[in-house]
Short mmCIF file of C-alpha atoms in Angstrom, two decimals:
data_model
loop_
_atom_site.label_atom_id
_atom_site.label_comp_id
_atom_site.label_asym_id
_atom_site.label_seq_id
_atom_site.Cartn_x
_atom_site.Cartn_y
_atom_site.Cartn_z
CA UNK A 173 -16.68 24.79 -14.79
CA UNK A 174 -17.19 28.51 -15.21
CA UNK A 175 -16.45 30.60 -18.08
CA UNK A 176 -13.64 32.38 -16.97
CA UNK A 177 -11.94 29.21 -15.60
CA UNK A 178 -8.63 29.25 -16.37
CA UNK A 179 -8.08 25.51 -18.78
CA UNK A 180 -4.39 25.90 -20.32
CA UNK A 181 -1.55 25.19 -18.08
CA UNK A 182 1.95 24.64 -18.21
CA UNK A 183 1.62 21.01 -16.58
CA UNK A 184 -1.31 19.07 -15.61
CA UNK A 185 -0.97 16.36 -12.86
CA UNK A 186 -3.18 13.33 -12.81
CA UNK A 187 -3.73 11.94 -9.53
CA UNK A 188 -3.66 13.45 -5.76
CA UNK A 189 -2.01 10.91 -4.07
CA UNK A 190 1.06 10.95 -2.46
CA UNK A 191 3.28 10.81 -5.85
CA UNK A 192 0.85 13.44 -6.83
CA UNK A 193 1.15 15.66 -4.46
CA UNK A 194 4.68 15.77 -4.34
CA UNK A 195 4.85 16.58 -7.59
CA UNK A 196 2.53 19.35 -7.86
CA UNK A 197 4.36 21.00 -4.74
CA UNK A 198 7.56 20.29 -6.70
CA UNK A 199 6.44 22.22 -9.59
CA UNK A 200 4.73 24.77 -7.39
CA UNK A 201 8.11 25.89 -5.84
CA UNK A 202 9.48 26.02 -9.34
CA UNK A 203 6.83 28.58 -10.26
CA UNK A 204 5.44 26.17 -12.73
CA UNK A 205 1.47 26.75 -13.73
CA UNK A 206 0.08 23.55 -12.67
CA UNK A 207 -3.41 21.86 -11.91
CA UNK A 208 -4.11 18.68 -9.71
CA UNK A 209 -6.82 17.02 -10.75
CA UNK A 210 -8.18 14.12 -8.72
CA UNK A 211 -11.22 11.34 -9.44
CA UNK A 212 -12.16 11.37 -5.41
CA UNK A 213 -13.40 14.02 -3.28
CA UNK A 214 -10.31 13.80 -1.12
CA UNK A 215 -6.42 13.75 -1.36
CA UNK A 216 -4.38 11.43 -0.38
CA UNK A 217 -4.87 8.53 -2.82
CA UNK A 218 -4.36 4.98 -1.25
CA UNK A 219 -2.94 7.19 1.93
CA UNK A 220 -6.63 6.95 3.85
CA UNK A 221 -7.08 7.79 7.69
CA UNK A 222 -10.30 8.36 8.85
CA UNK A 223 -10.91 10.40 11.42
CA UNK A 224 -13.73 10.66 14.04
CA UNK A 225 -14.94 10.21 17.59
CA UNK A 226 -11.97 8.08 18.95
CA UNK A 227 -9.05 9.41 20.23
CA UNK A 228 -6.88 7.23 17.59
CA UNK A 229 -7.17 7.79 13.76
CA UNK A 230 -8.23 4.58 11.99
CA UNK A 231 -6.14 3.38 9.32
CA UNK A 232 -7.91 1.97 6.00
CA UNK A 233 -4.78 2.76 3.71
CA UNK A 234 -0.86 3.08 4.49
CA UNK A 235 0.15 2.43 8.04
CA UNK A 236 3.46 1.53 8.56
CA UNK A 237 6.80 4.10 8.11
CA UNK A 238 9.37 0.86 7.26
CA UNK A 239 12.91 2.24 8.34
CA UNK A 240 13.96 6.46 8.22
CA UNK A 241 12.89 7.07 4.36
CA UNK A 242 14.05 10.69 4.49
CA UNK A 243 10.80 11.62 2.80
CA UNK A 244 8.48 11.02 5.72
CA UNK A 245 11.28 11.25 8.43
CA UNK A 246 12.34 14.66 7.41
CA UNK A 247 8.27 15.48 6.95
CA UNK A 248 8.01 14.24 10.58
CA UNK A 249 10.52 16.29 12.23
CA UNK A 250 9.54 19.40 10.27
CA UNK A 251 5.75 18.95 11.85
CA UNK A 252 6.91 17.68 15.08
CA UNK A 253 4.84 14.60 14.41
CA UNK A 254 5.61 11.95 17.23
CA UNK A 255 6.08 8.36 15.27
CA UNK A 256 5.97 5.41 17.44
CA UNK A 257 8.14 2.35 16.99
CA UNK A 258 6.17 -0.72 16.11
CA UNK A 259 7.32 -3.72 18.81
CA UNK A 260 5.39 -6.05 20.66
CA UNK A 261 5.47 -10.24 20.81
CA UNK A 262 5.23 -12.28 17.40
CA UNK A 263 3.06 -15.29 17.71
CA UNK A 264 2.31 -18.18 15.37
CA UNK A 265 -0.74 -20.55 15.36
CA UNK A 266 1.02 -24.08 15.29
CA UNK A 267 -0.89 -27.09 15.11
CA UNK A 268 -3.74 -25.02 17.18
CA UNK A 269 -1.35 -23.75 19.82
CA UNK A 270 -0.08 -20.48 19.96
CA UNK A 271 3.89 -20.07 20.13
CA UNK A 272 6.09 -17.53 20.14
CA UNK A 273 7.16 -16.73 16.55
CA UNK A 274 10.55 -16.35 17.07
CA UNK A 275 11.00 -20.04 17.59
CA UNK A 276 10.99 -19.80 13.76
CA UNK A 277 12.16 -16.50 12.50
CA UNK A 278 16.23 -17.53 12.83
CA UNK A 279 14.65 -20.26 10.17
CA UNK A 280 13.27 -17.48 8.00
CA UNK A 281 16.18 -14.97 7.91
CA UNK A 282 18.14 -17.45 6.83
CA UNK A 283 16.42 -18.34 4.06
CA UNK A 284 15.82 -14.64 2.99
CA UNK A 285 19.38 -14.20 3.40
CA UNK A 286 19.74 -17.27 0.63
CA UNK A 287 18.05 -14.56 -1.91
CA UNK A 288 21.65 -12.95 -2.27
CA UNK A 289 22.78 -16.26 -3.98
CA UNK A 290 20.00 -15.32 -6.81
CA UNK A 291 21.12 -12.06 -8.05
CA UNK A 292 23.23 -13.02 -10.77
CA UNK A 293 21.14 -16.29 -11.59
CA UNK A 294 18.29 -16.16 -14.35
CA UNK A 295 15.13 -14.58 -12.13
CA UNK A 296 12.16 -17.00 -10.67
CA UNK A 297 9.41 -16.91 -8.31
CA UNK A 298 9.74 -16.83 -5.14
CA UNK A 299 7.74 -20.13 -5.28
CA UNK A 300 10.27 -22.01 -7.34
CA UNK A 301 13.15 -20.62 -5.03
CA UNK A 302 11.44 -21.81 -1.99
CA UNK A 303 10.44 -24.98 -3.35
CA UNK A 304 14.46 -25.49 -4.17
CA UNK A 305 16.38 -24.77 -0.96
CA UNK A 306 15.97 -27.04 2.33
CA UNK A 307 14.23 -25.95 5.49
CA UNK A 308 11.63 -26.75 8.04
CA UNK A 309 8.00 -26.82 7.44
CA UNK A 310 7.21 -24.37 9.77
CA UNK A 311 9.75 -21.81 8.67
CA UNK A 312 8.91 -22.04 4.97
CA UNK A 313 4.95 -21.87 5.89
CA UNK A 314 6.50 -18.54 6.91
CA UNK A 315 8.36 -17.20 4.84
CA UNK A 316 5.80 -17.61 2.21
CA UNK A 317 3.05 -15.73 4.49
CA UNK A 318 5.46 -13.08 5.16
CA UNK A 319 6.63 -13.07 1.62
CA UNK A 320 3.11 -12.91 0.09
CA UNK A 321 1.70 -10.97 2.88
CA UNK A 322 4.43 -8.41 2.99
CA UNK A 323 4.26 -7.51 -0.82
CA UNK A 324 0.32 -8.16 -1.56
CA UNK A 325 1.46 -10.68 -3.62
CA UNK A 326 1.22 -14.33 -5.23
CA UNK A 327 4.49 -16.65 -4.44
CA UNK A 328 4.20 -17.74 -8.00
CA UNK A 329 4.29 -14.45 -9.83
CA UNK A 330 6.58 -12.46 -7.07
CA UNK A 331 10.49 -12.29 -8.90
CA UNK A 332 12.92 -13.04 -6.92
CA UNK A 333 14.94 -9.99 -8.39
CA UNK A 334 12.41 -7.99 -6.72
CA UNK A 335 13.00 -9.25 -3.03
CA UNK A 336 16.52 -8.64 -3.88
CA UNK A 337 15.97 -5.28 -4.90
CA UNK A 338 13.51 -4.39 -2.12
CA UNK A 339 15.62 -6.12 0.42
CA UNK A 340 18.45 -3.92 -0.61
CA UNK A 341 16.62 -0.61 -0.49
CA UNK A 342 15.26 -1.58 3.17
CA UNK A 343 18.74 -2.30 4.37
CA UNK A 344 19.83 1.02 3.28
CA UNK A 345 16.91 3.12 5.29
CA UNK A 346 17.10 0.64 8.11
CA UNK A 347 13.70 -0.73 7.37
CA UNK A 348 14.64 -4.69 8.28
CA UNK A 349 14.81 -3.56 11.89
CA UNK A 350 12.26 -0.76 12.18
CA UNK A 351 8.93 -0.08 11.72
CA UNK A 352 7.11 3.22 12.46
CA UNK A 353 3.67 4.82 13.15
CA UNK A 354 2.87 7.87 12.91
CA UNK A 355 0.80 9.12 15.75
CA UNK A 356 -1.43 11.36 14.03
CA UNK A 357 -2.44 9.63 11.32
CA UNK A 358 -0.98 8.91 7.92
CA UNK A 359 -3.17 11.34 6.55
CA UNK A 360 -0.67 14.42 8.07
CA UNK A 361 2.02 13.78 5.42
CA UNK A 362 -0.79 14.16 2.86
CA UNK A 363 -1.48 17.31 4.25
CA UNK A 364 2.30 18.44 4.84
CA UNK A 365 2.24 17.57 1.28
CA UNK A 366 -0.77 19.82 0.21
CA UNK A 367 -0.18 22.80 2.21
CA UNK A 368 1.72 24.65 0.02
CA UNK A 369 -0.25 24.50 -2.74
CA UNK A 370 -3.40 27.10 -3.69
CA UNK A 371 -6.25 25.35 -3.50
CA UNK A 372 -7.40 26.91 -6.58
CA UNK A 373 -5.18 24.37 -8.42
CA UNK A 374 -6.55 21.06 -6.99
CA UNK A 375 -9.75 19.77 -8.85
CA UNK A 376 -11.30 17.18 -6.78
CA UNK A 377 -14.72 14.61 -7.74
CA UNK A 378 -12.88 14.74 -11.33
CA UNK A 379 -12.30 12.04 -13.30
CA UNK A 380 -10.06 11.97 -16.33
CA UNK A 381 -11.79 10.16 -18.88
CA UNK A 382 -9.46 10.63 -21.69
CA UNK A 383 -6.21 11.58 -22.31
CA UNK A 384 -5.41 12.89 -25.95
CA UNK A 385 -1.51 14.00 -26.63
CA UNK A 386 0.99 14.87 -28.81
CA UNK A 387 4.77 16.03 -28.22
CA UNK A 388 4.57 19.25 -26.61
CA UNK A 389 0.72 19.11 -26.02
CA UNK A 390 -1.84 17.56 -23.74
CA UNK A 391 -5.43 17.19 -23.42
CA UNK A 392 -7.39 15.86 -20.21
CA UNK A 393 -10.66 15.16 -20.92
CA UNK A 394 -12.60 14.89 -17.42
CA UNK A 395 -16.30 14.43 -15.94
CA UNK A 396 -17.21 16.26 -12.32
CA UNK A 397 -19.41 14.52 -9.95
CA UNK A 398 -22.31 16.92 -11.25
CA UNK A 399 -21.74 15.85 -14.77
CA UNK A 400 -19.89 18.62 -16.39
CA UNK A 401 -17.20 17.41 -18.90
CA UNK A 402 -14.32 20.38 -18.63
CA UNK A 403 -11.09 19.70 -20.46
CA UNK A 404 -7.71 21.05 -19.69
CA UNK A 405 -4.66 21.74 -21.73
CA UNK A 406 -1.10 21.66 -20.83
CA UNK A 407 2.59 21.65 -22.53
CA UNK A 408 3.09 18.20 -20.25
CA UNK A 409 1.63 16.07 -18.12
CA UNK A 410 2.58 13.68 -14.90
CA UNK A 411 0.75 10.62 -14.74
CA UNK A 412 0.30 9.40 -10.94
CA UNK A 413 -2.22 6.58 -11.56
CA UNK A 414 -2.30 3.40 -10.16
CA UNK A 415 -0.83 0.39 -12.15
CA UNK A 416 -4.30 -1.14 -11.66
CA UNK A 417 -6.05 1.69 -13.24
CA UNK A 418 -3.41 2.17 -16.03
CA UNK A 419 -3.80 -1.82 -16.77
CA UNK A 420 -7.62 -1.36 -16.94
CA UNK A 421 -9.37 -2.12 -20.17
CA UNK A 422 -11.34 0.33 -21.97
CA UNK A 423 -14.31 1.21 -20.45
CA UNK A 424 -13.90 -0.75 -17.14
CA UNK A 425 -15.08 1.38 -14.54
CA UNK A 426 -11.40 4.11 -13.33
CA UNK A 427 -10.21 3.23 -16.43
CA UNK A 428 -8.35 6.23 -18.80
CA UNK A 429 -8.22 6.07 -22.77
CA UNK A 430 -5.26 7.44 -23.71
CA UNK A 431 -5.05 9.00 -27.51
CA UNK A 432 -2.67 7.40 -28.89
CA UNK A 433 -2.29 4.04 -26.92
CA UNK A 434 0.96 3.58 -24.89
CA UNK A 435 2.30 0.90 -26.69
CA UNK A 436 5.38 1.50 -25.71
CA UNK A 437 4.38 0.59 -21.24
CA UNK A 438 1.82 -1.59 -22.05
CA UNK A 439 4.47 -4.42 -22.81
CA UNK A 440 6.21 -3.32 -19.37
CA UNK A 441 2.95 -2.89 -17.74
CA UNK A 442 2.55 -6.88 -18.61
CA UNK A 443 5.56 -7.81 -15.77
CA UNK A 444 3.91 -5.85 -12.79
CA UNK A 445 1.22 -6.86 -10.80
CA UNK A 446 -1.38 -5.16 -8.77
CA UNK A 447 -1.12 -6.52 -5.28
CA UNK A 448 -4.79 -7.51 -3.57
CA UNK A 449 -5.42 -6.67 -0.33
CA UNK A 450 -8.29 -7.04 2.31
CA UNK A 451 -7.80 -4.56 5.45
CA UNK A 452 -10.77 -4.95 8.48
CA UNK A 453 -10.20 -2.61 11.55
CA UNK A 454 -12.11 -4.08 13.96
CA UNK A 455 -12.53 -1.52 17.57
CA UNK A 456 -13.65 -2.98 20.51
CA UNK A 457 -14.30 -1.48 23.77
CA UNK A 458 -11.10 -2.80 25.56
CA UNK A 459 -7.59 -4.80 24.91
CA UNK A 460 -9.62 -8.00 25.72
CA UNK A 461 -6.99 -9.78 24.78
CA UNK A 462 -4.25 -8.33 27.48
CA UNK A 463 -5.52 -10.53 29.57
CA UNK A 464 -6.27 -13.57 27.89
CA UNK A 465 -4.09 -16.45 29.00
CA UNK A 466 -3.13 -19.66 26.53
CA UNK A 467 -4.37 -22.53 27.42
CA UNK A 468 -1.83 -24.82 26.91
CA UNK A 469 0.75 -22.59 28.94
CA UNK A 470 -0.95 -20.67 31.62
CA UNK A 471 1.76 -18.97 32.55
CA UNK A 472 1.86 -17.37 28.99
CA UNK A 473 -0.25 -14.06 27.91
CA UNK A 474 -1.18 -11.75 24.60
CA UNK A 475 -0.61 -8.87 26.92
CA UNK A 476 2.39 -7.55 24.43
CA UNK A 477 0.71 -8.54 21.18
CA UNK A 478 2.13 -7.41 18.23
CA UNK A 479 2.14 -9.35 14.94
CA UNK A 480 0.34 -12.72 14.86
CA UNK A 481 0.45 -15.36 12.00
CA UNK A 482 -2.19 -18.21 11.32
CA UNK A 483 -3.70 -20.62 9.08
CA UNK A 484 -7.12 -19.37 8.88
CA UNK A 485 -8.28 -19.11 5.16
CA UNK A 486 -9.57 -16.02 5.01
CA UNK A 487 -7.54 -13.61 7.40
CA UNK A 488 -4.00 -15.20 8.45
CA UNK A 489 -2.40 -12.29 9.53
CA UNK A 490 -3.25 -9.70 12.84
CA UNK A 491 -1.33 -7.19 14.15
CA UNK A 492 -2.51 -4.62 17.32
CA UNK A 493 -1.02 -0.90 17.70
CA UNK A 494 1.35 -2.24 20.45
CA UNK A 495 3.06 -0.51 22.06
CA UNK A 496 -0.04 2.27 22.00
CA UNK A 497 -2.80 0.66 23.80
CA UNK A 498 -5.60 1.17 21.72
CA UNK A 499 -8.60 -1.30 21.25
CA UNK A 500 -7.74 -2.33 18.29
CA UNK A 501 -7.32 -5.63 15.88
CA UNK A 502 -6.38 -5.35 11.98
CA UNK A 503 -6.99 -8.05 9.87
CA UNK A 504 -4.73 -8.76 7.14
CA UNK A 505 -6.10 -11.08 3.55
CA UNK A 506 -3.72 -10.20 0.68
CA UNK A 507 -3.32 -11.62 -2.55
CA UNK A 508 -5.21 -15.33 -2.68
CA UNK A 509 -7.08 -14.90 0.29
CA UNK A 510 -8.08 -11.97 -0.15
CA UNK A 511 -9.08 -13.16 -3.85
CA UNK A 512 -11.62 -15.28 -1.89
CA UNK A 513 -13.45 -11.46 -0.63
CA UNK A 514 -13.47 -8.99 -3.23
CA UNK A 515 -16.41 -9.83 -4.37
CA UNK A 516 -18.46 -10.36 -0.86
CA UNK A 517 -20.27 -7.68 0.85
CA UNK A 518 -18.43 -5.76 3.78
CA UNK A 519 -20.42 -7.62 6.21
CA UNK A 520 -19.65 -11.42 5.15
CA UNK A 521 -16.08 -10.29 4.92
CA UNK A 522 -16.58 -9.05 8.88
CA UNK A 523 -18.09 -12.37 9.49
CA UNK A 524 -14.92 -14.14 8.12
CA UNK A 525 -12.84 -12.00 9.85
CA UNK A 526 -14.22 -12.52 12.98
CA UNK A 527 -14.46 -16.43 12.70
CA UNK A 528 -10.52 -16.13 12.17
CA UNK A 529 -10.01 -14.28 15.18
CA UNK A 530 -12.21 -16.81 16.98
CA UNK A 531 -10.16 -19.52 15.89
CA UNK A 532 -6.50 -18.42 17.65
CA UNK A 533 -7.93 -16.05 20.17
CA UNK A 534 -8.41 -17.31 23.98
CA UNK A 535 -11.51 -16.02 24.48
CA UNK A 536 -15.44 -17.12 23.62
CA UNK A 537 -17.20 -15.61 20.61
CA UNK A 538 -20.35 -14.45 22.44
CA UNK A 539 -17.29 -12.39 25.15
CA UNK A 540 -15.41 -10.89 21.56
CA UNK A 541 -18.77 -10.21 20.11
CA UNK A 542 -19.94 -8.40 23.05
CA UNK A 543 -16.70 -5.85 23.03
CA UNK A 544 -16.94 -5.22 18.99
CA UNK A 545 -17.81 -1.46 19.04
CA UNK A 546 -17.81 -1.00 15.39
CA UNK A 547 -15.59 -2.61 12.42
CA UNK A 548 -13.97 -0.70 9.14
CA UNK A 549 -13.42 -2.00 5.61
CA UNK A 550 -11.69 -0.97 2.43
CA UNK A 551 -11.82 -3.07 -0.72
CA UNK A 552 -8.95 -1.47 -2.57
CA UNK A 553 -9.88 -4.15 -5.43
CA UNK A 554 -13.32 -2.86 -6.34
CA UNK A 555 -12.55 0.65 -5.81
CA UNK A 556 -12.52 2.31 -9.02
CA UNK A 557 -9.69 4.80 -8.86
CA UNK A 558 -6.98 2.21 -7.10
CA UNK A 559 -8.10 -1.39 -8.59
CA UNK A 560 -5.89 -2.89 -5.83
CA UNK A 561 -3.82 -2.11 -2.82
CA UNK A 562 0.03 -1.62 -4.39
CA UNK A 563 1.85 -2.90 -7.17
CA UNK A 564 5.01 -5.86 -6.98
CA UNK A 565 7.07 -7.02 -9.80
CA UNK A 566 6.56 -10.11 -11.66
CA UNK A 567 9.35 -12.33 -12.41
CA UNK A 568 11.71 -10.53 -14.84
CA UNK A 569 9.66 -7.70 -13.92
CA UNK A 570 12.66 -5.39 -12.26
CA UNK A 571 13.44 -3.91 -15.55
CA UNK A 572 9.74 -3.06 -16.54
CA UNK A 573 9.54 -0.41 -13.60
CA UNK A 574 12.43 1.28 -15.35
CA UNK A 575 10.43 1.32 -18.33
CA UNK A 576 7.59 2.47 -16.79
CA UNK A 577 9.56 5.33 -14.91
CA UNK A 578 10.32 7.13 -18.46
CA UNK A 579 8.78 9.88 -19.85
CA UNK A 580 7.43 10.01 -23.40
CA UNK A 581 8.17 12.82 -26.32
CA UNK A 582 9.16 14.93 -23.20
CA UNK A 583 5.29 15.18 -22.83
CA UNK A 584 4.26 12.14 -20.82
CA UNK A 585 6.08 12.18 -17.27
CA UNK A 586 5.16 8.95 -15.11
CA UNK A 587 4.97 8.48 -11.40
CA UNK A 588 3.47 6.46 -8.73
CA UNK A 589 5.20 3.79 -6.18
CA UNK A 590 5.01 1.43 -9.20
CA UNK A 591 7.28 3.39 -11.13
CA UNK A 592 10.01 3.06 -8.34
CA UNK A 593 13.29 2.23 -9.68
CA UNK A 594 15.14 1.88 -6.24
CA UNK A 595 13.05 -0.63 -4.45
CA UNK A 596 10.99 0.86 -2.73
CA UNK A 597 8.01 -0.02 -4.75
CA UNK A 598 4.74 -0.47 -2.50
CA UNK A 599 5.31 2.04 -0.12
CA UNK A 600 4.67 5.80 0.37
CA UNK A 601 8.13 6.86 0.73
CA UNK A 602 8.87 5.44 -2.55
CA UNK A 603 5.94 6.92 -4.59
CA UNK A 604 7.09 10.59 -2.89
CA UNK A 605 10.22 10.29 -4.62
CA UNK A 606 8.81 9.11 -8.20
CA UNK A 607 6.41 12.48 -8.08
CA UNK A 608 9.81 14.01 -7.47
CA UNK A 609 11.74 12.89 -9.77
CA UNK A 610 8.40 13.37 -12.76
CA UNK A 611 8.46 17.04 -11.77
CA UNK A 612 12.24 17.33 -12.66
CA UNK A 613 12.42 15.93 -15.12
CA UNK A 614 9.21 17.83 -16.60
CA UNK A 615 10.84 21.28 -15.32
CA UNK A 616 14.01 20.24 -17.25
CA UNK A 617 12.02 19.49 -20.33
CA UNK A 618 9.77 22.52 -20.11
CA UNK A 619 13.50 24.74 -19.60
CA UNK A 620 14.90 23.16 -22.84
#
């Protein structure tokens, strides 16, 4: 930091994310004096596409667009960014064979649609729910794979107030029946987001180490990446973190002491769960498996591939780029199974994903091996500035994302997908509108 860098502002964000971003251009329009400070040396948060020789931006964050969230819609049209429905064939590994899923998925709706029947009882896991209504073992394998897998979460923890709630706020953006990609890359929102702002604003390879405040007054206490400890000063602040790195303990490595404690979310911060995820992009040098038959039905292919479910213990769920033909597989480990790989190396987790694609897909391992061009992984669990892949709430844990949505002494603003009041917690749309909302409410505040 130089002398004659400017340290007092009106509002200091915390966090360059998406939630982050939109605040600080939210403020910016307002004419509000504003810094972005953010622990990587990128923007864009848990929003991560890399790009490089390919002709097809790999994915190691977000993905999908679920339904026509205004927020990335509107984005979309404004950049004339193509987005490409997701579609393609569903298939489920069954006793070894692979069917089509949809011999199942009347099986499932129906038992999502029994959630309604929950809203006004006491809340429970999803676990307890679908240990207490009466369906198939096939569809409930299912719907707890798609429930778990869907949400990053555990069956036994996930409320069932939540899937209400989230069900609700997909209905009402269309995001049951549509799925979207956005041709480009993810990472074009993030810079839609960003271009407004002067870069002279964003501090990037800073990490806030300490946070001391008082009503009216806040102090960020950061280190650089070359070891230089500048603090900043500001009337208010908007908190973007993760919940994973606002539930870390003192001194684990992300983690932010705030001066004094926040009592008052850590009770709230108790009912909402940092989801665990495990994401391998594996590219090979063709669609290999266009043109693999099944063998127990010949006349059957994986030419239209879309989604596929199995019971392999490490990586049940796959899903291609259908109906873009790119040579690409995505392995999918969240919550338990992907509790089994945090802790392994990137290349025993490549081995494991690998064996699980040997074990549904028609072809050799020596033929897949031979096509691997190179493979991509992301442990959102051990990095430091996420501590997990998105956040899902507990059972009774609706209410706490309220609580965790409200500003303190009109000093502390909060935002961040976890802080998502409507339902649309876990997803980019959603933490766009919390970074939003934090910057109203902090220009109403500073206008009082």
């Amino acid at each position: 930091m130089t002398e004659t860098e400017q340290t007092a502002f009106d509002a200091i964000i915390v966090g360059a994310g998406a939630a982050g971003l939109a605040a600080a251009r939210e403020l910016a329009q307002a004419g509000v004096r504003s810094i972005l400070i953010e622990a990587r040396d990128r923007l864009g948060g848990r929003v991560y596409t890399l790009s490089h020789s390919l002709p097809y931006p790999i994915e190691l964050g977000a993905e999908f667009i679920h339904g026509r969230p205004h927020e990335l819609i509107g984005a979309a049209d404004k950049m004339q960014m193509p987005l490409c429905a997701c579609g393609g064939d569903h298939w489920y590994v069954r006793d070894g064979n692979l069917v089509p899923s949809n011999q199942y998925w009347h099986e499932v709706d129906h038992i999502f649609g029994l959630l309604k029947q929950e809203e006004n009882k006491p809340d429970r896991s999803f676990r307890e729910f679908l240990n207490g209504i009466s369906a198939s073992d096939e569809a409930r394998a299912m719907a707890l794979s798609y429930a778990e897998g869907f949400n990053a979460a555990s069956a036994d923890r996930l409320g069932v107030h939540a899937l209400i709630q989230s069900q609700k706020a997909a209905d009402a953006i269309g995001g049951e029946e549509i799925m979207y990609r956005p041709i480009g890359g993810y990472s074009r929102f993030i810079e839609r987001l960003a271009e407004d702002l002067d870069p002279s604003s964003i501090r990037l390879e800073t990490m806030v180490r300490q946070i001391n405040w008082r009503e009216g007054q806040v102090e960020v206490v950061c280190e650089t990446a070359d070891g230089a400890t500048p603090k900043y000063t500001g009337k208010a602040a908007i908190l973007t973190l993760p919940l994973g790195v606002m539930q870390a303990p003192s001194g684990a490595p992300g983690a932010v002491l705030f001066k004094p404690a926040l009592t008052m979310k850590q009770a709230a911060m108790k009912n909402l769960v940092m989801g665990k995820v495990m994401r391998v992009v594996l590219v090979f040098t063709s669609c290999f498996w266009e043109n693999a038959v099944l063998p127990q039905d010949h006349t059957k292919s994986l030419e239209r591939l879309g989604f596929l479910h199995c019971d392999n213990e490490y990586f049940p769920t796959w899903w291609t780029q259908w109906p873009v033909r790119t040579p690409i597989l995505v392995a999918w480990a969240s919550h338990r199974f992907a509790e089994k790989l945090e802790h392994e190396d990137d290349e025993i987790v490549i081995e494991r994903a690998l064996s699980a694609l040997y074990s549904w897909c028609p072809k050799g391992p020596s033929e897949i091996e031979g096509l691997l061009y190179e493979w991509y992984v992301h442990n959102w669990q051990r990095d430091p500035f996420s501590r997990g892949a998105y956040s899902y709430p507990a059972v009774n844990g609706v209410k706490a994302q309220k609580e965790m949505a409200q500003a303190l002494d009109n000093t502390l603003f909060f935002a961040g997908e976890h802080t998502n009041t409507d339902g649309h917690f876990g997803t980019v749309h959603g933490a766009i509108s919390t970074g939003e909302r934090a910057a109203r409410q902090l220009i109403g505040a500073l206008q009082e």
